[in-house]
Amino acid sequence: GANHEPIDPVRFIGNRSSGKMGYAIAYEALLRGATVTVITGPAEVQPPVQSTVIQVQTAQEMHDAVMERLPTADVIIGAAAVSDYRVDNPATQKQKRNGSGMHLDLTENPDIIAAVGAGKKPSQLVVGFAAETNDLIANAQSKLKKKNLDMIVANTVGTENSGFGAETTDARFLLADGSIEEHPIMKKSELAEKLMTRIVDLLVSKAD
Ligand code: C5P
């Protein structure tokens, strides 16, 4: 899902992520017998009831919740649309309009999946997402490398059949060995199935 970065007690900076992809992955992992923790920002859908749900608002809260649970995780999947910036010193009282413009200073948030990738144990598998409007493969490949991920799911955003809020997604899997697995446009639940199958393959080859 999204993050909400407060401006004042009633306003925030957010994004259009629905949480559908992340929750579909959580559901699929549960079906395969995994113990699942969903660390989630605000979303339009309900996480699967059999998962442990940690509800957060901001990127910093999400970062802290991920770091706390990281040591016991075998697979970490970063499907959230993490807010890249937060508002410096959010106001403690509701801001009134004063007849002129308003200026917000923003600070960069931590990159959660990059921190996970940087500190991962050899037994841990880290999967990220890359939602791009342009240069999809090149941008996703560079994120895969920079964030030290085992796999990145690259999809286009801003079209009717893919991206925030859509029921379907237009995704491919980019692996750390340079290979690319293409998929037709499909439902997010179907992509979650394909993703989990690929993750199980990777876990098996890691264990060999
Ligand atoms: O760099 P970009 O935001 O496109 O990278 C997408 C991937 O990085 C996703 O897996 C997303 O969940 C993760 N991410 C993160 N923390 C951020 C920004 C992105 O974990 N601050």
PDB file of C-alpha atoms and ligand atoms in Angstrom:
ATOM      1  CA  GLY A   1       0.000   0.000   0.000  1.00  0.00           C
ATOM      2  CA  ALA A   2       0.902   3.638   0.399  1.00  0.00           C
ATOM      3  CA  ASN A   3       2.458   5.759   3.096  1.00  0.00           C
ATOM      4  CA  HIS A   4       0.891   8.846   4.601  1.00  0.00           C
ATOM      5  CA  GLU A   5       3.424  11.529   5.503  1.00  0.00           C
ATOM      6  CA  PRO A   6       1.787  14.102   7.795  1.00  0.00           C
ATOM      7  CA  ILE A   7       1.715  17.807   6.948  1.00  0.00           C
ATOM      8  CA  ASP A   8      -0.396  18.624  10.017  1.00  0.00           C
ATOM      9  CA  PRO A   9      -2.795  16.546  12.180  1.00  0.00           C
ATOM     10  CA  VAL A  10      -5.375  16.262   9.379  1.00  0.00           C
ATOM     11  CA  ARG A  11      -3.390  16.427   6.127  1.00  0.00           C
ATOM     12  CA  PHE A  12      -0.787  14.196   4.544  1.00  0.00           C
ATOM     13  CA  ILE A  13       1.232  13.517   1.410  1.00  0.00           C
ATOM     14  CA  GLY A  14       0.265  10.137  -0.032  1.00  0.00           C
ATOM     15  CA  ASN A  15       0.097   8.145  -3.252  1.00  0.00           C
ATOM     16  CA  ARG A  16      -2.383   6.028  -5.209  1.00  0.00           C
ATOM     17  CA  SER A  17      -1.123   2.572  -4.241  1.00  0.00           C
ATOM     18  CA  SER A  18      -4.050   0.227  -3.451  1.00  0.00           C
ATOM     19  CA  GLY A  19      -2.155  -2.584  -1.675  1.00  0.00           C
ATOM     20  CA  LYS A  20      -3.730  -5.158  -4.029  1.00  0.00           C
ATOM     21  CA  MET A  21      -0.424  -6.593  -5.281  1.00  0.00           C
ATOM     22  CA  GLY A  22       1.147  -6.937  -1.831  1.00  0.00           C
ATOM     23  CA  TYR A  23      -1.915  -8.526  -0.322  1.00  0.00           C
ATOM     24  CA  ALA A  24      -2.229 -10.977  -3.264  1.00  0.00           C
ATOM     25  CA  ILE A  25       1.375 -12.042  -2.590  1.00  0.00           C
ATOM     26  CA  ALA A  26       0.686 -12.463   1.127  1.00  0.00           C
ATOM     27  CA  TYR A  27      -2.345 -14.626   0.325  1.00  0.00           C
ATOM     28  CA  GLU A  28      -0.388 -16.789  -2.118  1.00  0.00           C
ATOM     29  CA  ALA A  29       2.448 -17.262   0.397  1.00  0.00           C
ATOM     30  CA  LEU A  30      -0.099 -18.380   3.024  1.00  0.00           C
ATOM     31  CA  LEU A  31      -1.556 -20.912   0.564  1.00  0.00           C
ATOM     32  CA  ARG A  32       1.940 -22.364   0.174  1.00  0.00           C
ATOM     33  CA  GLY A  33       2.276 -22.802   3.935  1.00  0.00           C
ATOM     34  CA  ALA A  34       4.434 -19.791   4.790  1.00  0.00           C
ATOM     35  CA  THR A  35       4.124 -17.814   8.003  1.00  0.00           C
ATOM     36  CA  VAL A  36       3.359 -14.326   6.743  1.00  0.00           C
ATOM     37  CA  THR A  37       3.788 -10.883   8.282  1.00  0.00           C
ATOM     38  CA  VAL A  38       2.236  -8.023   6.324  1.00  0.00           C
ATOM     39  CA  ILE A  39       3.782  -4.655   7.178  1.00  0.00           C
ATOM     40  CA  THR A  40       1.387  -2.300   5.519  1.00  0.00           C
ATOM     41  CA  GLY A  41       0.595   1.347   5.074  1.00  0.00           C
ATOM     42  CA  PRO A  42      -2.932   2.546   4.303  1.00  0.00           C
ATOM     43  CA  ALA A  43      -4.536   0.367   1.596  1.00  0.00           C
ATOM     44  CA  GLU A  44      -7.883  -0.043  -0.160  1.00  0.00           C
ATOM     45  CA  VAL A  45      -8.171  -3.767   0.539  1.00  0.00           C
ATOM     46  CA  GLN A  46      -8.028  -6.010   3.613  1.00  0.00           C
ATOM     47  CA  PRO A  47      -4.908  -8.115   4.262  1.00  0.00           C
ATOM     48  CA  PRO A  48      -5.466 -11.885   4.570  1.00  0.00           C
ATOM     49  CA  VAL A  49      -6.797 -12.736   8.044  1.00  0.00           C
ATOM     50  CA  GLN A  50      -4.297 -15.559   8.563  1.00  0.00           C
ATOM     51  CA  SER A  51      -1.341 -13.157   8.338  1.00  0.00           C
ATOM     52  CA  THR A  52       0.165 -11.111  11.154  1.00  0.00           C
ATOM     53  CA  VAL A  53      -0.636  -7.516  10.223  1.00  0.00           C
ATOM     54  CA  ILE A  54       1.494  -4.573  11.317  1.00  0.00           C
ATOM     55  CA  GLN A  55      -0.257  -1.348  10.347  1.00  0.00           C
ATOM     56  CA  VAL A  56       1.917   1.734   9.841  1.00  0.00           C
ATOM     57  CA  GLN A  57       1.458   5.177   8.319  1.00  0.00           C
ATOM     58  CA  THR A  58       4.843   6.662   7.457  1.00  0.00           C
ATOM     59  CA  ALA A  59       7.889   5.314   5.613  1.00  0.00           C
ATOM     60  CA  GLN A  60       9.998   5.660   8.767  1.00  0.00           C
ATOM     61  CA  GLU A  61       7.487   3.556  10.763  1.00  0.00           C
ATOM     62  CA  MET A  62       7.494   0.990   7.941  1.00  0.00           C
ATOM     63  CA  HIS A  63      11.304   0.944   7.940  1.00  0.00           C
ATOM     64  CA  ASP A  64      11.452   0.400  11.704  1.00  0.00           C
ATOM     65  CA  ALA A  65       8.817  -2.362  11.626  1.00  0.00           C
ATOM     66  CA  VAL A  66      10.683  -4.158   8.800  1.00  0.00           C
ATOM     67  CA  MET A  67      14.052  -3.887  10.555  1.00  0.00           C
ATOM     68  CA  GLU A  68      12.624  -5.233  13.812  1.00  0.00           C
ATOM     69  CA  ARG A  69      11.261  -8.376  12.151  1.00  0.00           C
ATOM     70  CA  LEU A  70      14.030  -8.873   9.592  1.00  0.00           C
ATOM     71  CA  PRO A  71      16.200 -11.356  11.550  1.00  0.00           C
ATOM     72  CA  THR A  72      13.502 -14.054  11.487  1.00  0.00           C
ATOM     73  CA  ALA A  73      12.453 -13.638   7.838  1.00  0.00           C
ATOM     74  CA  ASP A  74      13.461 -16.055   5.058  1.00  0.00           C
ATOM     75  CA  VAL A  75      11.910 -14.026   2.239  1.00  0.00           C
ATOM     76  CA  ILE A  76      11.357 -10.263   2.227  1.00  0.00           C
ATOM     77  CA  ILE A  77       9.141  -8.837  -0.512  1.00  0.00           C
ATOM     78  CA  GLY A  78       8.959  -5.053  -0.890  1.00  0.00           C
ATOM     79  CA  ALA A  79       5.714  -4.315  -2.711  1.00  0.00           C
ATOM     80  CA  ALA A  80       4.816  -1.078  -0.926  1.00  0.00           C
ATOM     81  CA  ALA A  81       4.827   2.304  -2.659  1.00  0.00           C
ATOM     82  CA  VAL A  82       7.122   3.778  -0.019  1.00  0.00           C
ATOM     83  CA  SER A  83       7.041   7.546   0.210  1.00  0.00           C
ATOM     84  CA  ASP A  84      10.427   8.842  -0.912  1.00  0.00           C
ATOM     85  CA  TYR A  85      10.049  12.080   1.089  1.00  0.00           C
ATOM     86  CA  ARG A  86       8.539  13.236   4.368  1.00  0.00           C
ATOM     87  CA  VAL A  87       7.593  16.701   5.543  1.00  0.00           C
ATOM     88  CA  ASP A  88      10.113  18.344   7.886  1.00  0.00           C
ATOM     89  CA  ASN A  89       8.583  19.213  11.266  1.00  0.00           C
ATOM     90  CA  PRO A  90       4.897  18.542  10.564  1.00  0.00           C
ATOM     91  CA  ALA A  91       2.664  21.160  12.227  1.00  0.00           C
ATOM     92  CA  THR A  92       1.071  20.096  15.518  1.00  0.00           C
ATOM     93  CA  GLN A  93      -2.017  22.162  14.805  1.00  0.00           C
ATOM     94  CA  LYS A  94      -4.211  22.263  11.717  1.00  0.00           C
ATOM     95  CA  GLN A  95      -2.762  24.838   9.350  1.00  0.00           C
ATOM     96  CA  LYS A  96      -5.017  27.735   8.375  1.00  0.00           C
ATOM     97  CA  ARG A  97      -4.849  29.457   5.035  1.00  0.00           C
ATOM     98  CA  ASN A  98      -3.351  32.916   5.265  1.00  0.00           C
ATOM     99  CA  GLY A  99      -3.992  34.429   1.872  1.00  0.00           C
ATOM    100  CA  SER A 100      -0.604  33.517   0.437  1.00  0.00           C
ATOM    101  CA  GLY A 101       1.100  30.346  -0.780  1.00  0.00           C
ATOM    102  CA  MET A 102       2.479  27.525   1.355  1.00  0.00           C
ATOM    103  CA  HIS A 103       5.953  26.051   1.261  1.00  0.00           C
ATOM    104  CA  LEU A 104       6.798  22.522   2.486  1.00  0.00           C
ATOM    105  CA  ASP A 105      10.368  21.397   3.146  1.00  0.00           C
ATOM    106  CA  LEU A 106      10.881  17.694   2.454  1.00  0.00           C
ATOM    107  CA  THR A 107      13.512  15.256   3.684  1.00  0.00           C
ATOM    108  CA  GLU A 108      14.352  11.960   1.975  1.00  0.00           C
ATOM    109  CA  ASN A 109      13.060   8.815   3.680  1.00  0.00           C
ATOM    110  CA  PRO A 110      15.226   5.713   4.074  1.00  0.00           C
ATOM    111  CA  ASP A 111      15.081   3.204   1.211  1.00  0.00           C
ATOM    112  CA  ILE A 112      13.719   0.194   3.091  1.00  0.00           C
ATOM    113  CA  ILE A 113      14.351  -2.590   0.588  1.00  0.00           C
ATOM    114  CA  ALA A 114      17.847  -1.224  -0.147  1.00  0.00           C
ATOM    115  CA  ALA A 115      18.649  -1.399   3.583  1.00  0.00           C
ATOM    116  CA  VAL A 116      17.311  -4.978   3.654  1.00  0.00           C
ATOM    117  CA  GLY A 117      19.350  -5.877   0.549  1.00  0.00           C
ATOM    118  CA  ALA A 118      22.514  -4.326   1.951  1.00  0.00           C
ATOM    119  CA  GLY A 119      22.323  -6.350   5.176  1.00  0.00           C
ATOM    120  CA  LYS A 120      20.841  -9.595   3.900  1.00  0.00           C
ATOM    121  CA  LYS A 121      22.100 -12.967   5.131  1.00  0.00           C
ATOM    122  CA  PRO A 122      23.114 -15.510   2.455  1.00  0.00           C
ATOM    123  CA  SER A 123      20.008 -17.553   3.302  1.00  0.00           C
ATOM    124  CA  GLN A 124      17.617 -14.610   2.867  1.00  0.00           C
ATOM    125  CA  LEU A 125      15.864 -13.821  -0.393  1.00  0.00           C
ATOM    126  CA  VAL A 126      14.966 -10.209  -1.121  1.00  0.00           C
ATOM    127  CA  VAL A 127      12.477  -9.224  -3.820  1.00  0.00           C
ATOM    128  CA  GLY A 128      11.630  -5.675  -4.859  1.00  0.00           C
ATOM    129  CA  PHE A 129       9.259  -3.997  -7.282  1.00  0.00           C
ATOM    130  CA  ALA A 130       9.938  -1.337  -9.881  1.00  0.00           C
ATOM    131  CA  ALA A 131       7.015   0.674 -11.200  1.00  0.00           C
ATOM    132  CA  GLU A 132       8.200   2.737 -14.138  1.00  0.00           C
ATOM    133  CA  THR A 133       6.662   5.060 -16.692  1.00  0.00           C
ATOM    134  CA  ASN A 134       9.672   4.826 -19.060  1.00  0.00           C
ATOM    135  CA  ASP A 135      12.855   2.815 -19.729  1.00  0.00           C
ATOM    136  CA  LEU A 136      11.349  -0.047 -17.731  1.00  0.00           C
ATOM    137  CA  ILE A 137      14.039  -2.716 -18.122  1.00  0.00           C
ATOM    138  CA  ALA A 138      17.057  -0.411 -17.764  1.00  0.00           C
ATOM    139  CA  ASN A 139      15.622   1.322 -14.687  1.00  0.00           C
ATOM    140  CA  ALA A 140      14.589  -1.952 -13.068  1.00  0.00           C
ATOM    141  CA  GLN A 141      17.993  -3.563 -13.765  1.00  0.00           C
ATOM    142  CA  SER A 142      19.772  -0.660 -12.143  1.00  0.00           C
ATOM    143  CA  LYS A 143      17.521  -0.882  -9.033  1.00  0.00           C
ATOM    144  CA  LEU A 144      18.055  -4.652  -8.828  1.00  0.00           C
ATOM    145  CA  LYS A 145      21.798  -4.069  -8.664  1.00  0.00           C
ATOM    146  CA  LYS A 146      21.870  -0.929  -6.536  1.00  0.00           C
ATOM    147  CA  LYS A 147      19.537  -2.400  -3.891  1.00  0.00           C
ATOM    148  CA  ASN A 148      21.304  -5.822  -3.911  1.00  0.00           C
ATOM    149  CA  LEU A 149      18.058  -7.717  -4.614  1.00  0.00           C
ATOM    150  CA  ASP A 150      17.646 -11.326  -5.754  1.00  0.00           C
ATOM    151  CA  MET A 151      14.750 -10.395  -8.000  1.00  0.00           C
ATOM    152  CA  ILE A 152      12.805  -7.351  -9.094  1.00  0.00           C
ATOM    153  CA  VAL A 153       9.289  -7.351 -10.494  1.00  0.00           C
ATOM    154  CA  ALA A 154       9.150  -4.621 -13.138  1.00  0.00           C
ATOM    155  CA  ASN A 155       5.846  -3.211 -14.263  1.00  0.00           C
ATOM    156  CA  THR A 156       4.646  -0.196 -16.172  1.00  0.00           C
ATOM    157  CA  VAL A 157       2.462   2.362 -14.424  1.00  0.00           C
ATOM    158  CA  GLY A 158       0.087   4.928 -15.781  1.00  0.00           C
ATOM    159  CA  THR A 159      -1.773   2.603 -18.171  1.00  0.00           C
ATOM    160  CA  GLU A 160      -5.276   1.211 -17.740  1.00  0.00           C
ATOM    161  CA  ASN A 161      -4.135  -2.427 -17.379  1.00  0.00           C
ATOM    162  CA  SER A 162      -1.205  -1.931 -15.051  1.00  0.00           C
ATOM    163  CA  GLY A 163      -0.196   0.082 -12.062  1.00  0.00           C
ATOM    164  CA  PHE A 164      -1.765   1.649  -9.010  1.00  0.00           C
ATOM    165  CA  GLY A 165      -5.308   0.497  -8.365  1.00  0.00           C
ATOM    166  CA  ALA A 166      -5.579  -1.720 -11.487  1.00  0.00           C
ATOM    167  CA  GLU A 167      -6.817  -5.338 -11.132  1.00  0.00           C
ATOM    168  CA  THR A 168      -4.238  -6.541 -13.654  1.00  0.00           C
ATOM    169  CA  THR A 169      -0.522  -5.981 -14.099  1.00  0.00           C
ATOM    170  CA  ASP A 170       1.946  -5.997 -16.935  1.00  0.00           C
ATOM    171  CA  ALA A 171       5.029  -7.414 -15.219  1.00  0.00           C
ATOM    172  CA  ARG A 172       8.255  -9.277 -15.832  1.00  0.00           C
ATOM    173  CA  PHE A 173      10.730 -10.791 -13.366  1.00  0.00           C
ATOM    174  CA  LEU A 174      14.357  -9.649 -13.579  1.00  0.00           C
ATOM    175  CA  LEU A 175      16.783 -11.961 -11.794  1.00  0.00           C
ATOM    176  CA  ALA A 176      20.174 -11.192 -10.282  1.00  0.00           C
ATOM    177  CA  ASP A 177      21.816 -13.511 -12.873  1.00  0.00           C
ATOM    178  CA  GLY A 178      20.621 -11.173 -15.645  1.00  0.00           C
ATOM    179  CA  SER A 179      17.761 -13.354 -16.878  1.00  0.00           C
ATOM    180  CA  ILE A 180      14.305 -11.939 -17.576  1.00  0.00           C
ATOM    181  CA  GLU A 181      11.044 -13.880 -17.273  1.00  0.00           C
ATOM    182  CA  GLU A 182       8.282 -12.269 -19.344  1.00  0.00           C
ATOM    183  CA  HIS A 183       4.598 -12.540 -18.486  1.00  0.00           C
ATOM    184  CA  PRO A 184       1.452 -11.491 -20.326  1.00  0.00           C
ATOM    185  CA  ILE A 185      -0.899  -8.991 -18.688  1.00  0.00           C
ATOM    186  CA  MET A 186      -2.653 -10.918 -15.932  1.00  0.00           C
ATOM    187  CA  LYS A 187      -4.558 -10.485 -12.693  1.00  0.00           C
ATOM    188  CA  LYS A 188      -2.452  -9.482  -9.696  1.00  0.00           C
ATOM    189  CA  SER A 189      -3.520 -12.731  -7.976  1.00  0.00           C
ATOM    190  CA  GLU A 190      -2.194 -14.751 -10.944  1.00  0.00           C
ATOM    191  CA  LEU A 191       1.068 -12.838 -10.947  1.00  0.00           C
ATOM    192  CA  ALA A 192       1.391 -13.526  -7.214  1.00  0.00           C
ATOM    193  CA  GLU A 193       1.146 -17.271  -8.012  1.00  0.00           C
ATOM    194  CA  LYS A 194       3.906 -17.017 -10.648  1.00  0.00           C
ATOM    195  CA  LEU A 195       6.032 -14.945  -8.298  1.00  0.00           C
ATOM    196  CA  MET A 196       5.730 -17.403  -5.441  1.00  0.00           C
ATOM    197  CA  THR A 197       6.616 -20.321  -7.741  1.00  0.00           C
ATOM    198  CA  ARG A 198       9.758 -18.443  -8.832  1.00  0.00           C
ATOM    199  CA  ILE A 199      10.621 -17.603  -5.212  1.00  0.00           C
ATOM    200  CA  VAL A 200      10.316 -21.260  -4.191  1.00  0.00           C
ATOM    201  CA  ASP A 201      12.672 -22.220  -7.090  1.00  0.00           C
ATOM    202  CA  LEU A 202      15.184 -19.619  -5.934  1.00  0.00           C
ATOM    203  CA  LEU A 203      14.967 -20.772  -2.317  1.00  0.00           C
ATOM    204  CA  VAL A 204      15.566 -24.372  -3.385  1.00  0.00           C
ATOM    205  CA  SER A 205      18.618 -23.381  -5.459  1.00  0.00           C
ATOM    206  CA  LYS A 206      19.956 -21.279  -2.559  1.00  0.00           C
ATOM    207  CA  ALA A 207      19.652 -24.289  -0.242  1.00  0.00           C
ATOM    208  CA  ASP A 208      21.576 -26.573  -2.683  1.00  0.00           C
TER     209      ASP A 208
HETATM  210  O1  C5P B   1      13.386   3.265  -6.241  1.00  0.00           O
HETATM  211  P1  C5P B   1      11.981   2.809  -6.354  1.00  0.00           P
HETATM  212  O2  C5P B   1      11.048   3.478  -5.391  1.00  0.00           O
HETATM  213  O3  C5P B   1      11.400   2.754  -7.716  1.00  0.00           O
HETATM  214  O4  C5P B   1      12.147   1.277  -5.941  1.00  0.00           O
HETATM  215  C1  C5P B   1      11.086   0.419  -5.844  1.00  0.00           C
HETATM  216  C2  C5P B   1      11.381  -0.667  -4.823  1.00  0.00           C
HETATM  217  O5  C5P B   1      12.040  -0.121  -3.670  1.00  0.00           O
HETATM  218  C3  C5P B   1      10.096  -1.270  -4.316  1.00  0.00           C
HETATM  219  O6  C5P B   1      10.343  -2.610  -3.954  1.00  0.00           O
HETATM  220  C4  C5P B   1       9.793  -0.383  -3.107  1.00  0.00           C
HETATM  221  O7  C5P B   1       8.934  -1.034  -2.195  1.00  0.00           O
HETATM  222  C5  C5P B   1      11.178  -0.158  -2.534  1.00  0.00           C
HETATM  223  N1  C5P B   1      11.382   1.113  -1.804  1.00  0.00           N
HETATM  224  C6  C5P B   1      11.656   1.090  -0.442  1.00  0.00           C
HETATM  225  N2  C5P B   1      11.895   2.270   0.243  1.00  0.00           N
HETATM  226  C7  C5P B   1      11.855   3.455  -0.408  1.00  0.00           C
HETATM  227  C8  C5P B   1      11.592   3.495  -1.790  1.00  0.00           C
HETATM  228  C9  C5P B   1      11.348   2.303  -2.452  1.00  0.00           C
HETATM  229  O8  C5P B   1      11.693   0.000   0.136  1.00  0.00           O
HETATM  230  N3  C5P B   1      12.076   4.585   0.286  1.00  0.00           N
END
